[in-house]
XYZ file of C-alpha atoms in Angstrom:
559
model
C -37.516 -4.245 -0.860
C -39.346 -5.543 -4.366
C -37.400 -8.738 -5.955
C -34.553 -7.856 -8.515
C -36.404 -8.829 -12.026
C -35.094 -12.021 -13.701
C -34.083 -11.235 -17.795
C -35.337 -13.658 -20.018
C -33.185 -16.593 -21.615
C -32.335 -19.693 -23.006
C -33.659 -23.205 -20.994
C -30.573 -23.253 -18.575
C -29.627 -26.723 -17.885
C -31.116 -29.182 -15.027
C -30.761 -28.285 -11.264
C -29.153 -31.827 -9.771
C -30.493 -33.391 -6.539
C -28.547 -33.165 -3.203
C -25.770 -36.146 -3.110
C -23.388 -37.113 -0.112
C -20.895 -34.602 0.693
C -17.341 -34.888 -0.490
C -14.892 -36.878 0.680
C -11.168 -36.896 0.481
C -9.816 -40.390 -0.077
C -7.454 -41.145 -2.480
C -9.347 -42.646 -5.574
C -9.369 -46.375 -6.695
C -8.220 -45.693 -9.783
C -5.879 -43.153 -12.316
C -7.536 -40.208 -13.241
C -7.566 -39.510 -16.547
C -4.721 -36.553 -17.769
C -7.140 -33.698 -17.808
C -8.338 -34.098 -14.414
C -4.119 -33.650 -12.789
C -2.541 -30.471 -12.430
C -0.510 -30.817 -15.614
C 3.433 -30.246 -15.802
C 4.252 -28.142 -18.384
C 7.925 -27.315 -19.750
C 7.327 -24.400 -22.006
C 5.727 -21.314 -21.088
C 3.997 -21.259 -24.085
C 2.044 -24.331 -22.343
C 0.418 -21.780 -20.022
C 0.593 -18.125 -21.825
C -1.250 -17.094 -25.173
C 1.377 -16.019 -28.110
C -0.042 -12.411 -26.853
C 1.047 -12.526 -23.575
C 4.134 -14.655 -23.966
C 7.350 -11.811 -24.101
C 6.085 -10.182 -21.212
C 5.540 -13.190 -19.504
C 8.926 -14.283 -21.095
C 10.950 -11.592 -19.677
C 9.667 -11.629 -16.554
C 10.257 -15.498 -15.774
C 14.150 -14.592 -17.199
C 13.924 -11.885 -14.025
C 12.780 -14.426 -11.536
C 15.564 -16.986 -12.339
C 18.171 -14.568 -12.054
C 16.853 -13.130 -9.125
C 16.955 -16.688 -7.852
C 19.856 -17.205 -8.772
C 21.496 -14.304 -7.423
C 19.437 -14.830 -3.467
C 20.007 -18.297 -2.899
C 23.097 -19.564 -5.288
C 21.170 -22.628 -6.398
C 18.980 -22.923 -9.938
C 15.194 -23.612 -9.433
C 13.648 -27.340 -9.390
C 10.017 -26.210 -10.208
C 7.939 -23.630 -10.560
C 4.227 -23.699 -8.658
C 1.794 -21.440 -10.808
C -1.789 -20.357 -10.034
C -3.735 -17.939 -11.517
C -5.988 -15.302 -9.880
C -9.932 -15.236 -11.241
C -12.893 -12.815 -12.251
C -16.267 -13.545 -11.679
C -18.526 -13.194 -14.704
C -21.255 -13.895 -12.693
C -22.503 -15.530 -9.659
C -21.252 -13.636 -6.546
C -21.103 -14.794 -3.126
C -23.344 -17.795 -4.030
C -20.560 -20.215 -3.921
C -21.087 -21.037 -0.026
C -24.646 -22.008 -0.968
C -23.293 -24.654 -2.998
C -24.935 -23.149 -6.142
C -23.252 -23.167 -9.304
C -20.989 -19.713 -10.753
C -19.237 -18.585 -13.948
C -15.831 -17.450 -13.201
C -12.490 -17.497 -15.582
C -9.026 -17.748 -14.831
C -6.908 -14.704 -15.634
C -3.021 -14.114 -16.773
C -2.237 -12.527 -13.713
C -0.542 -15.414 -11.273
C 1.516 -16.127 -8.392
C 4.302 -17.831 -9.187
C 6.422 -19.805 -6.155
C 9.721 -20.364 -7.316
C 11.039 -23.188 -5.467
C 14.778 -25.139 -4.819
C 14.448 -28.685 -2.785
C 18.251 -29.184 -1.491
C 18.827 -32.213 -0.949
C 20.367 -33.719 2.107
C 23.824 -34.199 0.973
C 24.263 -30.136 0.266
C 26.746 -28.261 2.531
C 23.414 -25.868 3.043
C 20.631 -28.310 3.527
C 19.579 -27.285 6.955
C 15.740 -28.309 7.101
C 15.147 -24.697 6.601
C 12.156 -23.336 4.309
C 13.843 -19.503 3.713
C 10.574 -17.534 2.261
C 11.725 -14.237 -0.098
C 9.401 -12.065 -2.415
C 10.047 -10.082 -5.506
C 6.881 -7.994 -5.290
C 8.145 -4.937 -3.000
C 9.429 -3.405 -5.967
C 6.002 -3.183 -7.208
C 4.124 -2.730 -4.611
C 6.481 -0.312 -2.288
C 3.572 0.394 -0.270
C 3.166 -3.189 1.375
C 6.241 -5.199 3.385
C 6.921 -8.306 1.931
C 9.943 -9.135 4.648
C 11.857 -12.174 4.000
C 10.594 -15.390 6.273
C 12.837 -18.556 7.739
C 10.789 -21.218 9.229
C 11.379 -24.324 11.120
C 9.553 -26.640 12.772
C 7.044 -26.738 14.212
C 5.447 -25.281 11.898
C 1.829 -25.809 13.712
C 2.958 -23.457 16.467
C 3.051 -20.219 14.147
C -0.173 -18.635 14.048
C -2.064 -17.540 10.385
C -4.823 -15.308 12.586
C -4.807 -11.988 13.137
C -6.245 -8.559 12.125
C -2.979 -7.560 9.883
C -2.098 -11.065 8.682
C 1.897 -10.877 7.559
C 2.106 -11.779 3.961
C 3.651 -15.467 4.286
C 0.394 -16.666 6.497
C -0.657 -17.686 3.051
C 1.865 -19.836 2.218
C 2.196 -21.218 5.858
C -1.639 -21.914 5.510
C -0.702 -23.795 1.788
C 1.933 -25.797 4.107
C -0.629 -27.033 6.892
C -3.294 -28.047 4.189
C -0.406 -30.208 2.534
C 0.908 -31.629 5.360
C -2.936 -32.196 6.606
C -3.915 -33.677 3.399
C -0.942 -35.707 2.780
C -1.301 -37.235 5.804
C -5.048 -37.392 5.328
C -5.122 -39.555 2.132
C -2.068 -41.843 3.471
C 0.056 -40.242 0.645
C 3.453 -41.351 0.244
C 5.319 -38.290 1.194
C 8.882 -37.709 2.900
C 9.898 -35.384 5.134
C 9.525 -31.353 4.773
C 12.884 -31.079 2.512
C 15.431 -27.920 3.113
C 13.620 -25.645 0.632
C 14.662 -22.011 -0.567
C 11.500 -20.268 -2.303
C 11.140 -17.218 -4.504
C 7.660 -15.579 -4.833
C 6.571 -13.491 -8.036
C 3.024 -12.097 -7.891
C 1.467 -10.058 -10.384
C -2.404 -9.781 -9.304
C -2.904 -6.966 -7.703
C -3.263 -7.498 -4.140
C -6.887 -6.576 -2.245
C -8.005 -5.837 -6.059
C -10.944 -8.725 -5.439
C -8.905 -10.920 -8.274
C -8.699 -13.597 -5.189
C -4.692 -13.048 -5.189
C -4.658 -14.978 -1.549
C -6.489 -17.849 -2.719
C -3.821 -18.558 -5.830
C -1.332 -18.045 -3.551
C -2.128 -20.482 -1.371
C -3.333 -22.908 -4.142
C 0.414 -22.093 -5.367
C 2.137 -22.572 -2.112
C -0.172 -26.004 -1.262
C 1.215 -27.770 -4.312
C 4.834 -26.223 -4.344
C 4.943 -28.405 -0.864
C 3.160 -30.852 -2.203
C 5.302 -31.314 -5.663
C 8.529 -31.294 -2.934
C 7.499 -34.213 -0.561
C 5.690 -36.539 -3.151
C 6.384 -37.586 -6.367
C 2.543 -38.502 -6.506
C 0.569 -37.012 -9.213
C -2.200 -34.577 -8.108
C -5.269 -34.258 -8.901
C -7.123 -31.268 -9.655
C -10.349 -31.236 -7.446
C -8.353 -32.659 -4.343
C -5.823 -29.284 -4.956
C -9.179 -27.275 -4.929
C -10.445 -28.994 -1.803
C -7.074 -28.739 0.175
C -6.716 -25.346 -1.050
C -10.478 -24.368 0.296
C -9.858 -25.863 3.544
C -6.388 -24.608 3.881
C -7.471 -21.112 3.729
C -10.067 -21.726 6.444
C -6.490 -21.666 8.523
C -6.707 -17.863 8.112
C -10.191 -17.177 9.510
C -12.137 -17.450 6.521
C -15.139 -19.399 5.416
C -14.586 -20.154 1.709
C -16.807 -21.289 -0.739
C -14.723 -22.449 -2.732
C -15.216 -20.507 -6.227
C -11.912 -18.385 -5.973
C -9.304 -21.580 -5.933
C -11.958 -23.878 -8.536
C -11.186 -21.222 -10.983
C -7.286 -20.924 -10.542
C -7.176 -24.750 -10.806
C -9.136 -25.447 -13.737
C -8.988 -22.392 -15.979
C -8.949 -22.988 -19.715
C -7.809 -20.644 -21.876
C -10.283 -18.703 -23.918
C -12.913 -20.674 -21.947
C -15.014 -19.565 -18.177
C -16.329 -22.240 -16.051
C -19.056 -22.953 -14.782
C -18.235 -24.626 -11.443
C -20.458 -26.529 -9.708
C -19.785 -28.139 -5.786
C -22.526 -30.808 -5.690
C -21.989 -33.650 -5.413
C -18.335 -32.850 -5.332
C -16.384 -30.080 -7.412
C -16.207 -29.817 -11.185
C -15.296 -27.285 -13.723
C -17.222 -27.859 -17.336
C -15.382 -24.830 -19.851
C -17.461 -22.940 -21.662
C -15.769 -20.934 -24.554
C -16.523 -17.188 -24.426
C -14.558 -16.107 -27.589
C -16.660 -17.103 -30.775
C -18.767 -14.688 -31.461
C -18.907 -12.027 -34.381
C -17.519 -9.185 -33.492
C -16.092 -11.112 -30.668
C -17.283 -10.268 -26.869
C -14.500 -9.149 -24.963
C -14.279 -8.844 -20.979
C -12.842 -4.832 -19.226
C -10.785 -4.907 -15.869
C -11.294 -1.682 -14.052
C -9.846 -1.256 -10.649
C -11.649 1.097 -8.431
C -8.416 1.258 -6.494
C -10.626 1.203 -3.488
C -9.035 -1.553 -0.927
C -11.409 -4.369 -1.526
C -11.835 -6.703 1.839
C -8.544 -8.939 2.893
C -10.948 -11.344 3.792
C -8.172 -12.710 6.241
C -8.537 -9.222 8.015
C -12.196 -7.832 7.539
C -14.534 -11.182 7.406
C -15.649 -11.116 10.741
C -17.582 -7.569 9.975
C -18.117 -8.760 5.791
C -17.923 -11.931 4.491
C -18.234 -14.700 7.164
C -21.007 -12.391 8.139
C -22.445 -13.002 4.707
C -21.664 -16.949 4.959
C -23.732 -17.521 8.522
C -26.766 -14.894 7.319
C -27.014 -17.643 4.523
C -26.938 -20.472 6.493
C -29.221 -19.309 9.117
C -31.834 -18.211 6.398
C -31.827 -21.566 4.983
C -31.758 -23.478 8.148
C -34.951 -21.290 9.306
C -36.678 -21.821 5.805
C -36.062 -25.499 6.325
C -37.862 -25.794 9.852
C -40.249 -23.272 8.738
C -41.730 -25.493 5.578
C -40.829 -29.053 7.361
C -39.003 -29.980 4.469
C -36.405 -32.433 5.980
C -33.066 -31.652 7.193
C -30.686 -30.661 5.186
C -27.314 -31.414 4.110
C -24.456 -30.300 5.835
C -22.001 -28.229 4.169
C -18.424 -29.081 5.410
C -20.115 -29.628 8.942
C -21.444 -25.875 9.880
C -24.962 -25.845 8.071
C -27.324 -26.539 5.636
C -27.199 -24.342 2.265
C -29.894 -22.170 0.636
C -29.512 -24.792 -2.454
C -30.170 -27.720 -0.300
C -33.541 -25.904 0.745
C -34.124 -24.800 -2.812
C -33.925 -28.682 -3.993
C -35.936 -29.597 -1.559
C -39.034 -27.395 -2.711
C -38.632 -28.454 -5.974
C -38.451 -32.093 -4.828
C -41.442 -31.355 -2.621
C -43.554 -29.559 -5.249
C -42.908 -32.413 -7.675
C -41.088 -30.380 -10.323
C -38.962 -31.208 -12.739
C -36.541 -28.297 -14.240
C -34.936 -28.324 -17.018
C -36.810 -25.296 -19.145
C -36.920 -22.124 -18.355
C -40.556 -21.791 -17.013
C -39.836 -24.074 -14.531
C -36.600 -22.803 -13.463
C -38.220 -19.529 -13.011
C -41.529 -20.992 -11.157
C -39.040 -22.144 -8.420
C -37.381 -19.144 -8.339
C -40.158 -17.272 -8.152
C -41.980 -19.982 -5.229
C -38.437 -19.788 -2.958
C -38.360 -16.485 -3.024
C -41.940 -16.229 -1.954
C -41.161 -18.236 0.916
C -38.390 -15.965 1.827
C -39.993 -13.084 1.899
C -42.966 -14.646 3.949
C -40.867 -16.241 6.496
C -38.446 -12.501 6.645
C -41.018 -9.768 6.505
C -38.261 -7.314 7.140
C -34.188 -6.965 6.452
C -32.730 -6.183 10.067
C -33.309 -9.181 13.121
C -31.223 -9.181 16.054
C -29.647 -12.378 17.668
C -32.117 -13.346 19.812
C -34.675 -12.440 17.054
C -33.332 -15.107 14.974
C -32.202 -17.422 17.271
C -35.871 -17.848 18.143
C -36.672 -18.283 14.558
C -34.181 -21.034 14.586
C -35.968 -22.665 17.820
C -33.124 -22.216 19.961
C -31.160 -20.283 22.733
C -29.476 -17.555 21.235
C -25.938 -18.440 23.016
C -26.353 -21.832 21.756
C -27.087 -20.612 18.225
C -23.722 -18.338 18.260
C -21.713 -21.028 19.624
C -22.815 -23.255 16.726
C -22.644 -20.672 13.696
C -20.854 -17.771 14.716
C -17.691 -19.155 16.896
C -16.038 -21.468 14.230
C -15.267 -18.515 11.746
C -14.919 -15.355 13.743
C -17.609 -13.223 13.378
C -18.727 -9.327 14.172
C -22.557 -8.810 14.036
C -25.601 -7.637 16.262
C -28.096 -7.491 13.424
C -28.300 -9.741 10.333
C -30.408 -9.986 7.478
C -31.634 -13.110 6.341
C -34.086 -11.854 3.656
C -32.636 -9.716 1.314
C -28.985 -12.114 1.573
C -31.499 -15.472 0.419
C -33.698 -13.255 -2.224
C -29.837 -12.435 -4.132
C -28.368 -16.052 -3.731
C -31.368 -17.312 -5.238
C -32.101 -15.078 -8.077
C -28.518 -14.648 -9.369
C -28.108 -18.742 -8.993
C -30.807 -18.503 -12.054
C -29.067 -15.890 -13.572
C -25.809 -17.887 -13.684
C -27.795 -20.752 -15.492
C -28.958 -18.205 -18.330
C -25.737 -16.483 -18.586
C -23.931 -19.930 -18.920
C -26.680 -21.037 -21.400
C -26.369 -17.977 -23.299
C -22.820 -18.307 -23.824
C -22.688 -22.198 -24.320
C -25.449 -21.621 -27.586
C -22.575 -18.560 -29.300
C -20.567 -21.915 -30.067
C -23.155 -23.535 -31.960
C -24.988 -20.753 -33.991
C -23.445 -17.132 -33.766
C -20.064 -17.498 -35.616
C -21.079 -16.521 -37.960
C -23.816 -13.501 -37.111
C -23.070 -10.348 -38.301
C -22.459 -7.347 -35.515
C -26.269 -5.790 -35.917
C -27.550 -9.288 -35.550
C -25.505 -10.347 -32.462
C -26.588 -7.415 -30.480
C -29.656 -9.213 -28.691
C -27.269 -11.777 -27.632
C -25.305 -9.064 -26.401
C -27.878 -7.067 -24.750
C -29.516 -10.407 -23.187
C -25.989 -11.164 -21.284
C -25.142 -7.295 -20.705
C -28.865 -7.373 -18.826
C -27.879 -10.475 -16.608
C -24.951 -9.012 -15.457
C -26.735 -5.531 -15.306
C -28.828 -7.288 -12.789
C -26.278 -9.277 -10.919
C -24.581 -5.677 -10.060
C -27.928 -4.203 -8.778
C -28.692 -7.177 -6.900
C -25.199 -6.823 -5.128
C -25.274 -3.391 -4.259
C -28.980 -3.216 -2.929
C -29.831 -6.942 -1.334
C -26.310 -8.625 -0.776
C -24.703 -4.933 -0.179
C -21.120 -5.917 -1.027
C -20.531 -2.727 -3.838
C -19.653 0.552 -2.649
C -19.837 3.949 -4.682
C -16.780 3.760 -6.451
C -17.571 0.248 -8.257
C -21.453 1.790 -8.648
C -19.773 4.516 -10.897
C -17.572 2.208 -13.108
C -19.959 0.106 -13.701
C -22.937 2.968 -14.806
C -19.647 4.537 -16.965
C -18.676 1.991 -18.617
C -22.186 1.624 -20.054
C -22.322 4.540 -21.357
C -19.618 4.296 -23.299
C -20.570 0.520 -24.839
C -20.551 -2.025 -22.482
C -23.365 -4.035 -23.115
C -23.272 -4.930 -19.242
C -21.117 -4.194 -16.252
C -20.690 -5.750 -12.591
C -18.640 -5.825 -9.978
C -16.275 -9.020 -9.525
C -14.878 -11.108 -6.530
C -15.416 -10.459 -2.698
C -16.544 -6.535 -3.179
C -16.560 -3.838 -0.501
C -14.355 -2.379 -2.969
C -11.811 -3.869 -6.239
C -12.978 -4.781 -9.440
C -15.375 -4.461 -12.335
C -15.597 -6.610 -15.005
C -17.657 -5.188 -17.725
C -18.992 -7.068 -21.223
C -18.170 -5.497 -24.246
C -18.171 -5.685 -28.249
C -14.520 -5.939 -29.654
C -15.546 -2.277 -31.301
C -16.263 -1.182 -28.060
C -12.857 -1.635 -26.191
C -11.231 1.233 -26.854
C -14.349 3.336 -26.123
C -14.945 1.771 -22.615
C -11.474 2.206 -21.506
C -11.369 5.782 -22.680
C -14.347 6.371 -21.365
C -13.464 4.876 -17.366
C -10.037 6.604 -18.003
C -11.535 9.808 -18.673
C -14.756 9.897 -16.051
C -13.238 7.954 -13.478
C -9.383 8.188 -12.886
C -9.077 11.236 -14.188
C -11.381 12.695 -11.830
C -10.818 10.576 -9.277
C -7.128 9.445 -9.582
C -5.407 12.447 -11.471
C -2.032 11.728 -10.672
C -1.773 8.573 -12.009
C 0.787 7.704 -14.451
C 0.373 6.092 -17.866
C 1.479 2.823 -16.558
C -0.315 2.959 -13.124
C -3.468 3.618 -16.083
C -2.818 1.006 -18.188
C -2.589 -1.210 -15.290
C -5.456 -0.049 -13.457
C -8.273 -0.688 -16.663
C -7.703 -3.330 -19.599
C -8.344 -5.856 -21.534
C -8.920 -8.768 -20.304
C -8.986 -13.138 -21.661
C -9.208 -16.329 -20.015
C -6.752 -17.505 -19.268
C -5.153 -21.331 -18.163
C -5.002 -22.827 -14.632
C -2.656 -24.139 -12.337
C 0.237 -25.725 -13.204
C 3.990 -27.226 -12.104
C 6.441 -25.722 -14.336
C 9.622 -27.376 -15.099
C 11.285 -25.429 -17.877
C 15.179 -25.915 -18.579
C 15.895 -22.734 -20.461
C 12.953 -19.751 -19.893
């Protein structure tokens, strides 16, 4: 299979060296503000002026339904958002940079901490959910838990709603305990949860609620500020709980969203967010939401046949590549491998280059993915195939990579998984470049003049989506179709977003444009497709879409 072409851009910015991994102990010093989840006591702290009476009226329906369940008032609230990609997909677990944004979909866990002296307090954590009415087709039964809490199992091929939130619980308590933080004992706690992401929709709904549920816990056994990038790295390893190998992406965008703003999120040398504002061009670009309303992967449920398969084909290319071109070991990501970024460094450490323009981003590029293709001359090897590739015996090879994270697989392919990671990694540094130069010099450009800039990000993404669908094959039809409608109606690109195997597409578009698209994917695609869907279940299904702000404790006295 030929290599995806690479659109021309902007110098992205410098590829960094390796550094030590992360650690987790608590830091010398106070972070400054920005860098803790904030508390916020007005909603207006966390929702544009746009979104604000829906989100208004809905917060007034979770206290009384509060309220009415448990006969006590809430003591917080633990938001976190869900995310789209923009671009970058499934290169997280390589530890290379990607460009998602926090949306205004959230989970919200409603939360009451009785304390001891109340005629109820019974060390009891009573889980409830609001979402059956919207969701009639999934059980969301109510939970009661007491210790220990270690004994109930998160695993399983049809994992019960709350395994999210129990996973949130062990990372806290692990963590907590971790980092010597003073906490006190789980509290009797009565929780509410609201959730308006749509669930298996690829908008990484699991991951914000356990981000949600981790600090919820956290907020009710320590008074103890948190910080943000040790909520994303509980939250990353508390998910593991649940049979999946994360990367990471999904809960670094629900922690440090910024409204109006994506991220580019990078996990070397340890996890950082730097916002990059999407919203100042002329006419402004604007981001579409269509759901295929094909079940994307529960990654919980399907990863041993999808994504962990993805995760060890990644880590096996690059440990092969390594041993193959002698150029050192590499760095061990979270103890299970090395990552196709630590061999990419290394080749540019090794051929002496220095990056930082775009010539020389693309000359690595170009050299890596040379080397793949000359160390993989074909797309299918069995076990044994690349366990002797590897230099060892094939049942110690699965033991090491493939028992960890449960996994499904006779074949995997090593070539076409390392020829995507690589190419869109340098397709996330143009599209982030691109975006970071409409704040200095296209305010002020008039529509006819904008449309290179337009076209030049519409043709990154363009190429992100083939690359998916043909070398990291994580589309499916249904997302192939949105995507090649909505540009024909004006989308200057279009791509699918999050896990895949089904969900979302997020396509770039011209403020003009909007209506168009949507007409368009309402007319060609759920019309055809979906015709007995009702206006809401439409306007639900393909929108508008803006960044929107990350996690947050809210403790609001009148909503």
């Amino acid at each position: 299979m030929a290599s995806a072409s690479i659109p021309a851009s902007p110098s992205p910015w410098t590829t960094p060296h390796p550094s030590p991994p992360p650690t987790y102990s608590p830091p010398l010093s106070f972070p400054p503000p920005e860098d803790l989840v904030p508390t916020v006591t007005r909603l207006h702290d966390i929702y544009s002026s746009v979104d604000l009476p829906h989100q208004t009226s809905r917060w007034h329906a979770l206290v009384a339904r509060f309220k009415a369940l448990y006969d006590r008032p809430m003591t917080f609230v633990a938001r976190s958002p869900g995310r789209v990609n923009l671009i970058g997909e499934h290169i997280d677990y390589s530890w290379f940079p990607v460009l998602p944004m926090a949306t205004v979909h959230d989970v919200l866990v409603a939360v009451c901490v009785l304390p001891q002296n109340d005629p109820v307090a019974d060390d009891r954590i009573i889980l409830s959910n609001v979402s059956s009415s919207k969701y009639p087709t999934r059980v969301f039964n109510t939970r009661d838990f007491q210790d220990p809490f270690f004994e109930i199992s998160t695993t399983g091929t049809d994992v019960d709603w709350s395994a999210y939130f129990l996973a949130g619980l062990k990372g806290a308590l692990m963590f907590s305990k971790l980092c010597a933080a003073e906490t006190s004992p789980l509290p009797t706690m009565r929780i509410l949860v609201d959730g308006d992401i749509p669930p298996c929709a690829g908008l990484s709904a699991s991951s914000a609620f356990v981000c949600s549920s981790l600090l919820a816990v956290l907020a009710a056994t320590t008074s103890s500020t948190i910080e943000k990038s040790f909520l994303v790295n509980s939250s990353v390893i508390s998910e593991r709980v649940l049979g999946v190998n994360s990367g990471g992406m999904d809960q670094a965008a629900s922690v440090f969203g910024v409204r109006d703003h994506a991220l580019l999120v990078d996990f070397r040398p340890l996890v950082s967010a730097k916002p990059v504002r999407v919203l100042d061009t002329v006419p402004p670009l604007c981001f579409v939401l269509a759901n295929s309303l094909v079940v994307t992967a529960n990654r919980a449920e399907t990863g041993p046949d999808t994504y962990n398969v993805r995760v060890v084909e990644t880590v096996l290319a690059a440990e092969i590549l390594a041993r193959k071109y002698n150029v050192g070991r590499l760095e061990i990501r979270d103890g299970f491998g090395g990552t196709l970024r630590g061999f990419y460094d290394r080749v540019c450490e090794q051929e002496g280059w220095t990056m930082g323009d775009r010539e020389s981003e693309e000359r690595a590029v170009r050299e890596v993915v040379r080397r793949v293709q000359e160390t993989f001359d074909r797309d299918q090897y069995s076990l044994d195939e690349v366990a002797e590739k590897l230099g060892q015996k094939t049942e110690d090879m699965v033991r090491k990579y493939m028992t960890r994270f449960p996994i499904r697989a006779k074949y995997l392919n090593l070539r076409d998984r390392s020829i995507h990671v690589i190419e869109e990694s340098f397709r996330v540094k143009c599209f982030s470049s691109l975006l970071a130069s409409s704040t200095v010099h296209l305010r002020t450009l008039s529509g006819s003049e904008s449309r290179p800039y337009f076209d030049a990000l519409g043709a990154l993404m363009n190429a992100s989506q083939a690359s998916c669908a043909n070398f990291f094959e994580c589309s499916c039809p249904e997302v192939d179709e949105l995507t090649q409608i909505a540009r024909r109606y004006g989308a200057a690109g279009s791509r699918m977003t999050g896990t895949g195997w089904g969900g979302c597409t997020v396509s770039l578009v011209r403020a003009d444009k909007v209506a168009d698209v949507i007409n368009g994917l309402k007319k060609e695609y759920y019309a055809v497709r979906y015709p007995g869907l009702s206006a809401s279940q439409l306007e639900e299904a393909v929108f508008a879409i803006r960044p929107g702000n990350g996690t947050a404790l809210a403790k609001i006295e009148d909503v």
